[in-house]
Coordinates of N, CA, C and O in Angstrom, one line a residue:
M1 N 21.0 5.6 -16.0 CA 19.7 6.1 -15.5 C 19.3 5.5 -14.2 O 18.7 6.1 -13.3
R2 N 19.6 4.2 -14.1 CA 19.2 3.5 -12.9 C 19.9 4.1 -11.7 O 19.3 4.2 -10.6
D3 N 21.2 4.3 -11.8 CA 22.0 4.9 -10.7 C 21.4 6.2 -10.3 O 21.3 6.5 -9.1
I4 N 21.1 7.0 -11.2 CA 20.5 8.4 -10.9 C 19.2 8.2 -10.2 O 18.9 8.8 -9.1
F5 N 18.3 7.3 -10.8 CA 17.0 7.1 -10.2 C 17.1 6.6 -8.8 O 16.5 7.1 -7.9
F6 N 17.9 5.5 -8.6 CA 17.9 4.9 -7.3 C 18.7 5.8 -6.3 O 18.4 5.8 -5.1
G7 N 19.6 6.5 -6.7 CA 20.3 7.5 -5.9 C 19.3 8.5 -5.3 O 19.3 8.9 -4.2
R8 N 18.5 9.1 -6.3 CA 17.5 10.1 -5.9 C 16.5 9.5 -4.9 O 16.0 10.1 -4.0
L9 N 16.1 8.2 -5.3 CA 15.0 7.6 -4.5 C 15.6 7.3 -3.1 O 14.8 7.5 -2.1
A10 N 16.8 6.9 -2.9 CA 17.4 6.6 -1.6 C 17.5 7.9 -0.8 O 17.5 7.9 0.4
A11 N 17.8 9.0 -1.5 CA 18.0 10.3 -0.9 C 16.7 11.0 -0.5 O 16.7 11.8 0.4
S12 N 15.6 10.6 -1.1 CA 14.3 11.3 -0.9 C 13.1 10.5 -0.5 O 12.2 10.9 0.1
G13 N 13.1 9.2 -1.0 CA 11.9 8.4 -0.8 C 10.8 8.8 -1.8 O 9.7 8.3 -1.7
D14 N 11.1 9.7 -2.7 CA 10.1 10.3 -3.6 C 10.2 9.7 -5.0 O 11.1 10.1 -5.7
V15 N 9.3 8.8 -5.3 CA 9.3 8.1 -6.6 C 9.1 9.1 -7.7 O 9.8 9.0 -8.7
A16 N 8.1 9.9 -7.6 CA 7.8 10.9 -8.7 C 8.9 11.8 -9.0 O 9.3 12.0 -10.2
A17 N 9.6 12.4 -8.0 CA 10.7 13.3 -8.2 C 11.9 12.5 -8.8 O 12.6 13.0 -9.6
S18 N 12.1 11.3 -8.3 CA 13.2 10.5 -8.8 C 13.0 10.1 -10.3 O 13.9 10.1 -11.1
A19 N 11.8 9.8 -10.6 CA 11.5 9.5 -12.0 C 11.6 10.7 -12.9 O 12.2 10.6 -14.0
A20 N 11.2 11.8 -12.4 CA 11.3 13.1 -13.2 C 12.7 13.4 -13.4 O 13.1 14.0 -14.5
A21 N 13.6 13.1 -12.5 CA 15.0 13.4 -12.6 C 15.7 12.7 -13.8 O 16.7 13.2 -14.3
I22 N 15.1 11.6 -14.2 CA 15.6 10.9 -15.4 C 14.7 11.0 -16.6 O 14.9 10.3 -17.6
G23 N 13.7 11.9 -16.5 CA 12.8 12.1 -17.6 C 11.8 11.1 -17.9 O 11.3 10.9 -19.0
L24 N 11.4 10.3 -16.8 CA 10.4 9.3 -17.0 C 9.2 9.5 -16.1 O 9.3 10.3 -15.1
T25 N 8.1 8.9 -16.3 CA 6.9 9.0 -15.5 C 7.0 7.9 -14.4 O 7.8 6.9 -14.5
V26 N 6.1 8.0 -13.4 CA 6.1 7.0 -12.3 C 5.7 5.6 -13.0 O 6.3 4.6 -12.6
A27 N 4.7 5.6 -13.9 CA 4.3 4.4 -14.5 C 5.5 3.7 -15.3 O 5.6 2.5 -15.2
Q28 N 6.3 4.5 -15.9 CA 7.5 4.0 -16.6 C 8.5 3.3 -15.7 O 9.1 2.3 -16.0
V29 N 8.7 4.0 -14.5 CA 9.7 3.4 -13.6 C 9.2 2.2 -12.8 O 9.9 1.4 -12.3
R30 N 7.8 2.2 -12.7 CA 7.2 1.0 -12.0 C 7.1 -0.2 -12.8 O 7.1 -1.3 -12.3
H31 N 7.1 -0.1 -14.1 CA 6.9 -1.3 -15.0 C 8.0 -2.4 -14.7 O 7.6 -3.5 -14.6
P32 N 9.3 -2.1 -14.6 CA 10.2 -3.1 -14.4 C 10.1 -3.8 -13.0 O 10.7 -4.9 -12.8
L33 N 9.3 -3.2 -12.1 CA 9.1 -3.9 -10.8 C 8.5 -5.3 -11.0 O 8.7 -6.2 -10.3
R34 N 7.6 -5.4 -12.1 CA 6.9 -6.7 -12.3 C 7.8 -7.6 -13.2 O 7.5 -8.8 -13.2
T35 N 8.8 -7.1 -13.9 CA 9.5 -7.9 -14.8 C 10.9 -8.2 -14.6 O 11.5 -9.0 -15.2
D36 N 11.5 -7.4 -13.6 CA 13.0 -7.5 -13.4 C 13.2 -7.6 -11.9 O 13.1 -6.6 -11.2
A37 N 13.6 -8.8 -11.5 CA 13.8 -9.1 -10.1 C 15.0 -8.2 -9.5 O 14.9 -7.8 -8.4
A38 N 16.0 -8.0 -10.2 CA 17.2 -7.2 -9.8 C 16.7 -5.8 -9.5 O 17.1 -5.1 -8.6
F39 N 15.9 -5.3 -10.5 CA 15.4 -3.9 -10.3 C 14.5 -3.8 -9.1 O 14.6 -2.8 -8.3
A40 N 13.7 -4.8 -8.9 CA 12.8 -4.8 -7.7 C 13.6 -4.8 -6.4 O 13.2 -4.1 -5.5
R41 N 14.7 -5.6 -6.4 CA 15.5 -5.6 -5.2 C 16.2 -4.2 -5.0 O 16.2 -3.7 -3.8
Q42 N 16.6 -3.6 -6.0 CA 17.2 -2.2 -5.9 C 16.2 -1.2 -5.4 O 16.5 -0.4 -4.6
W43 N 15.0 -1.4 -6.0 CA 13.9 -0.5 -5.6 C 13.6 -0.6 -4.1 O 13.5 0.4 -3.4
E44 N 13.5 -1.8 -3.6 CA 13.3 -2.1 -2.2 C 14.4 -1.5 -1.3 O 14.1 -0.8 -0.3
E45 N 15.6 -1.7 -1.7 CA 16.7 -1.1 -0.9 C 16.7 0.4 -0.9 O 17.0 1.0 0.1
A46 N 16.5 1.0 -2.1 CA 16.5 2.4 -2.2 C 15.3 3.1 -1.4 O 15.5 4.1 -0.7
T47 N 14.1 2.5 -1.5 CA 13.0 3.0 -0.8 C 13.2 2.9 0.7 O 12.9 3.8 1.5
R48 N 13.8 1.7 1.2 CA 14.1 1.5 2.6 C 15.1 2.6 3.1 O 14.9 3.2 4.1
A49 N 16.1 2.8 2.3 CA 17.1 3.8 2.7 C 16.5 5.2 2.7 O 16.7 6.0 3.6
G50 N 15.6 5.5 1.7 CA 14.9 6.8 1.6 C 14.0 7.1 2.8 O 14.0 8.2 3.4
Y51 N 13.3 6.0 3.2 CA 12.4 6.2 4.4 C 13.2 6.3 5.7 O 12.8 7.0 6.6
R52 N 14.3 5.6 5.8 CA 15.1 5.7 7.0 C 15.7 7.1 7.1 O 15.7 7.7 8.2
L53 N 16.1 7.7 6.0 CA 16.6 9.0 5.9 C 15.5 10.0 6.3 O 15.7 11.0 7.0
L54 N 14.3 9.8 5.7 CA 13.2 10.7 6.0 C 12.9 10.6 7.5 O 12.6 11.7 8.1
E55 N 12.9 9.5 8.1 CA 12.6 9.4 9.6 C 13.6 10.1 10.3 O 13.3 10.9 11.3
T56 N 14.9 10.0 9.9 CA 16.0 10.8 10.6 C 15.8 12.3 10.5 O 15.9 13.0 11.5
R57 N 15.4 12.7 9.3 CA 15.2 14.1 9.1 C 14.0 14.6 10.0 O 14.0 15.7 10.5
L58 N 12.9 13.8 10.1 CA 11.8 14.2 10.9 C 12.2 14.3 12.3 O 11.7 15.2 13.0
V59 N 13.0 13.4 12.8 CA 13.5 13.5 14.2 C 14.3 14.8 14.4 O 14.1 15.5 15.4
G60 N 15.2 15.1 13.5 CA 15.9 16.3 13.5 C 15.0 17.6 13.5 O 15.2 18.5 14.3
Y61 N 14.0 17.5 12.7 CA 13.0 18.6 12.6 C 12.3 18.8 14.0 O 12.2 19.9 14.5
L62 N 11.9 17.7 14.6 CA 11.2 17.8 15.9 C 12.2 18.3 16.9 O 11.8 19.1 17.8
L63 N 13.4 17.7 17.0 CA 14.4 18.2 18.0 C 14.7 19.6 17.8 O 15.1 20.3 18.8
A64 N 14.6 20.2 16.6 CA 14.9 21.6 16.4 C 13.7 22.5 16.7 O 13.7 23.6 16.4
G65 N 12.7 21.9 17.2 CA 11.5 22.7 17.6 C 10.7 23.1 16.3 O 10.0 24.1 16.4
G66 N 10.8 22.3 15.3 CA 10.0 22.6 14.1 C 10.7 23.5 13.1 O 10.1 24.0 12.2
E67 N 12.0 23.8 13.4 CA 12.7 24.6 12.5 C 13.3 23.8 11.3 O 13.7 22.7 11.5
A68 N 13.3 24.4 10.1 CA 13.8 23.7 8.9 C 15.3 23.4 9.1 O 16.0 24.3 9.5
Q69 N 15.7 22.2 8.8 CA 17.1 21.8 8.9 C 17.7 21.9 7.5 O 17.0 21.8 6.5
R70 N 19.0 22.1 7.5 CA 19.7 22.2 6.2 C 20.4 20.9 5.9 O 21.0 20.3 6.8
G71 N 20.3 20.5 4.7 CA 21.0 19.3 4.2 C 22.5 19.6 3.9 O 22.9 20.7 4.1
P72 N 23.3 18.6 3.6 CA 24.7 18.8 3.3 C 25.0 19.8 2.2 O 26.0 20.5 2.2
D73 N 24.0 20.0 1.3 CA 24.2 20.9 0.2 C 23.7 22.3 0.5 O 23.6 23.2 -0.3
G74 N 23.2 22.5 1.8 CA 22.7 23.8 2.2 C 21.2 24.0 2.0 O 20.7 25.0 2.4
T75 N 20.6 23.1 1.3 CA 19.1 23.3 1.0 C 18.3 22.8 2.2 O 18.8 21.9 2.9
P76 N 17.1 23.3 2.4 CA 16.3 22.8 3.5 C 16.0 21.3 3.3 O 15.6 20.9 2.2
S77 N 16.3 20.5 4.3 CA 16.1 19.1 4.2 C 14.7 18.7 4.6 O 14.1 17.7 4.1
L78 N 14.1 19.5 5.4 CA 12.7 19.2 5.7 C 12.1 20.4 6.4 O 12.5 20.8 7.5
G79 N 11.2 21.1 5.7 CA 10.5 22.2 6.3 C 9.1 21.9 6.7 O 8.6 20.8 6.5
S80 N 8.4 22.9 7.3 CA 7.1 22.6 7.8 C 6.1 22.2 6.7 O 5.2 21.4 6.9
A81 N 6.3 22.6 5.4 CA 5.4 22.3 4.3 C 5.5 20.8 4.0 O 4.6 20.2 3.5
D82 N 6.7 20.2 4.3 CA 6.9 18.8 4.0 C 6.4 17.8 5.1 O 6.4 16.6 4.9
W83 N 6.0 18.3 6.3 CA 5.7 17.5 7.4 C 4.6 16.5 7.1 O 4.7 15.3 7.3
D84 N 3.4 17.0 6.6 CA 2.3 16.1 6.4 C 2.6 15.0 5.4 O 2.3 13.8 5.5
R85 N 3.3 15.4 4.3 CA 3.7 14.5 3.2 C 4.6 13.4 3.8 O 4.5 12.2 3.5
A86 N 5.6 13.8 4.6 CA 6.6 12.9 5.1 C 5.9 11.9 6.0 O 6.1 10.7 5.9
I87 N 4.9 12.3 6.9 CA 4.2 11.4 7.7 C 3.4 10.4 6.9 O 3.4 9.2 7.2
K88 N 2.8 10.9 5.8 CA 2.0 10.0 5.0 C 2.9 8.9 4.3 O 2.5 7.8 4.2
L89 N 4.0 9.4 3.8 CA 5.0 8.5 3.2 C 5.4 7.4 4.2 O 5.5 6.2 3.8
L90 N 5.8 7.8 5.4 CA 6.2 6.8 6.4 C 5.1 5.9 6.8 O 5.3 4.7 7.0
A91 N 3.9 6.4 6.9 CA 2.8 5.5 7.2 C 2.5 4.5 6.1 O 2.3 3.3 6.4
L92 N 2.6 4.9 4.9 CA 2.4 4.0 3.8 C 3.5 3.0 3.8 O 3.2 1.8 3.5
D93 N 4.7 3.4 4.0 CA 5.8 2.4 4.0 C 5.7 1.4 5.1 O 5.8 0.2 4.9
R94 N 5.3 1.9 6.3 CA 5.1 0.9 7.4 C 4.0 -0.1 7.1 O 4.1 -1.2 7.4
A95 N 2.9 0.4 6.6 CA 1.7 -0.4 6.2 C 2.2 -1.5 5.2 O 1.8 -2.6 5.3
G96 N 3.0 -1.0 4.2 CA 3.5 -1.9 3.2 C 4.4 -3.0 3.8 O 4.3 -4.2 3.4
R97 N 5.2 -2.6 4.7 CA 6.1 -3.6 5.3 C 5.3 -4.6 6.2 O 5.6 -5.7 6.2
A98 N 4.3 -4.1 6.8 CA 3.4 -5.0 7.6 C 2.7 -6.0 6.7 O 2.7 -7.2 7.1
D99 N 2.3 -5.6 5.6 CA 1.6 -6.5 4.6 C 2.6 -7.5 4.1 O 2.2 -8.7 3.9
R100 N 3.8 -7.1 3.8 CA 4.8 -8.0 3.3 C 5.2 -9.1 4.3 O 5.6 -10.2 3.9
G101 N 5.0 -8.8 5.6 CA 5.4 -9.8 6.6 C 4.3 -10.8 6.8 O 4.5 -11.8 7.5
R102 N 3.1 -10.5 6.3 CA 2.0 -11.5 6.6 C 2.1 -12.7 5.7 O 2.5 -12.6 4.5
A103 N 1.7 -13.8 6.2 CA 1.7 -15.0 5.4 C 0.6 -14.9 4.3 O -0.5 -14.4 4.6
K104 N 0.9 -15.4 3.1 CA -0.1 -15.4 2.1 C -1.0 -16.5 2.3 O -0.6 -17.6 2.6
T105 N -2.3 -16.3 2.0 CA -3.3 -17.4 2.1 C -3.4 -18.1 0.8 O -3.3 -17.5 -0.2
S106 N -3.5 -19.4 0.9 CA -3.6 -20.2 -0.4 C -5.1 -20.4 -0.6 O -5.9 -20.3 0.4
G107 N -5.5 -20.6 -1.8 CA -6.9 -20.8 -2.1 C -7.5 -19.6 -2.7 O -6.9 -18.5 -2.8
P108 N -8.7 -19.8 -3.2 CA -9.3 -18.7 -4.0 C -9.8 -17.6 -3.0 O -10.1 -17.8 -1.9
D109 N -9.9 -16.4 -3.6 CA -10.4 -15.3 -2.8 C -11.9 -15.3 -2.8 O -12.5 -14.5 -2.0
A110 N -12.5 -16.0 -3.7 CA -14.0 -16.0 -3.8 C -14.4 -17.5 -3.7 O -13.7 -18.4 -3.9
A111 N -15.7 -17.6 -3.4 CA -16.3 -18.9 -3.2 C -16.4 -19.6 -4.6 O -16.6 -18.9 -5.6
S112 N -16.4 -20.9 -4.6 CA -16.6 -21.6 -5.9 C -18.0 -21.5 -6.4 O -18.9 -21.2 -5.6
R113 N -18.3 -21.8 -7.6 CA -19.6 -21.8 -8.1 C -20.5 -22.8 -7.4 O -21.7 -22.5 -7.1
D114 N -20.0 -24.0 -7.1 CA -20.8 -25.0 -6.4 C -21.2 -24.5 -5.0 O -22.3 -24.7 -4.5
D115 N -20.2 -23.8 -4.3 CA -20.5 -23.3 -3.0 C -21.6 -22.2 -3.0 O -22.5 -22.2 -2.2
T116 N -21.5 -21.3 -4.0 CA -22.5 -20.3 -4.1 C -23.9 -20.8 -4.5 O -24.9 -20.4 -4.0
D117 N -23.9 -21.8 -5.4 CA -25.1 -22.4 -5.8 C -25.8 -23.1 -4.6 O -27.0 -23.0 -4.4
R118 N -25.0 -23.8 -3.8 CA -25.5 -24.6 -2.6 C -26.2 -23.6 -1.6 O -27.3 -23.8 -1.1
V119 N -25.5 -22.4 -1.4 CA -26.0 -21.4 -0.5 C -27.3 -20.8 -1.0 O -28.3 -20.7 -0.3
I120 N -27.3 -20.5 -2.3 CA -28.5 -19.9 -2.9 C -29.7 -20.8 -2.9 O -30.8 -20.5 -2.5
L121 N -29.4 -22.1 -3.3 CA -30.5 -23.1 -3.3 C -31.1 -23.3 -1.8 O -32.3 -23.5 -1.6
G122 N -30.2 -23.3 -0.9 CA -30.6 -23.5 0.5 C -31.5 -22.3 1.0 O -32.5 -22.5 1.7
K123 N -31.1 -21.1 0.6 CA -31.9 -20.0 1.0 C -33.3 -20.0 0.3 O -34.3 -19.6 0.9
L124 N -33.3 -20.4 -1.0 CA -34.5 -20.5 -1.7 C -35.5 -21.5 -1.1 O -36.7 -21.3 -1.0
A125 N -34.9 -22.7 -0.7 CA -35.7 -23.7 -0.1 C -36.2 -23.2 1.3 O -37.4 -23.5 1.6
A126 N -35.5 -22.5 2.0 CA -35.9 -22.0 3.3 C -37.0 -20.9 3.1 O -38.0 -20.9 3.8
F127 N -36.9 -20.1 2.1 CA -37.9 -19.1 1.7 C -39.2 -19.8 1.3 O -40.2 -19.4 1.8
A128 N -39.1 -20.8 0.5 CA -40.2 -21.6 0.0 C -40.9 -22.3 1.2 O -42.2 -22.3 1.3
A129 N -40.2 -22.8 2.1 CA -40.7 -23.5 3.3 C -41.5 -22.5 4.1 O -42.5 -22.8 4.7
G130 N -40.9 -21.3 4.3 CA -41.6 -20.2 5.0 C -42.9 -19.8 4.4 O -43.9 -19.5 5.1
K131 N -42.9 -19.7 3.1 CA -44.2 -19.4 2.4 C -45.2 -20.4 2.6 O -46.4 -20.1 2.8
R132 N -44.8 -21.7 2.5 CA -45.8 -22.8 2.8 C -46.3 -22.8 4.2 O -47.5 -22.9 4.4
A133 N -45.5 -22.5 5.1 CA -45.9 -22.5 6.5 C -46.8 -21.3 6.8 O -47.8 -21.4 7.5
A134 N -46.6 -20.2 6.1 CA -47.5 -19.0 6.2 C -48.8 -19.3 5.6 O -49.9 -18.7 6.0
A135 N -48.9 -20.2 4.6 CA -50.2 -20.5 3.9 C -51.1 -21.4 4.7 O -52.3 -21.5 4.5
V136 N -50.6 -22.1 5.7 CA -51.4 -23.0 6.5 C -52.2 -22.1 7.5 O -51.6 -21.3 8.2
P137 N -53.5 -22.3 7.6 CA -54.3 -21.5 8.5 C -53.9 -21.8 9.9 O -53.7 -22.9 10.3
I138 N -53.9 -20.8 10.7 CA -53.6 -20.9 12.1 C -54.9 -21.0 12.9 O -55.8 -20.2 12.7
E139 N -54.9 -22.0 13.8 CA -56.1 -22.2 14.6 C -56.0 -21.2 15.7 O -55.0 -21.1 16.4
V140 N -57.1 -20.6 16.0 CA -57.1 -19.6 17.1 C -57.8 -20.4 18.3 O -58.9 -20.9 18.2
V141 N -57.1 -20.5 19.3 CA -57.6 -21.3 20.5 C -58.5 -20.4 21.3 O -58.3 -19.2 21.5
G142 N -59.7 -21.0 21.6 CA -60.7 -20.3 22.4 C -61.6 -19.4 21.6 O -62.3 -18.5 22.2
A143 N -61.6 -19.5 20.3 CA -62.5 -18.6 19.5 C -63.8 -19.2 19.3 O -64.1 -20.3 19.4

């Protein structure tokens, strides 16, 4: 099943169609990504190959003036109906690759409780000080 899935994925870049080819859902084929390092490596290789092939097909489509090209088996490899989807897939892949290249930040994503308490108490103190200042009568000069 893995060979069929990864072969289809490398040939198309389409996870849903590749999963359907082996009778599974996308959720079912994504589960091992979190639990099986070898599966995750195969997934990465297959999607990279699929996207490179998709880019090549897009270039052929453009060079042919927007005419559908035929694959080795004679079926259209990329027609006009696939254009928007192909661009979206490639954009998502590039964005994902850019994210993978970024250094991970260490530390919490949220402020600690002490930090938030300190900020809230500081704002309350400033608010209270402003109220007291407003309560002091203002002398009007020259009245």
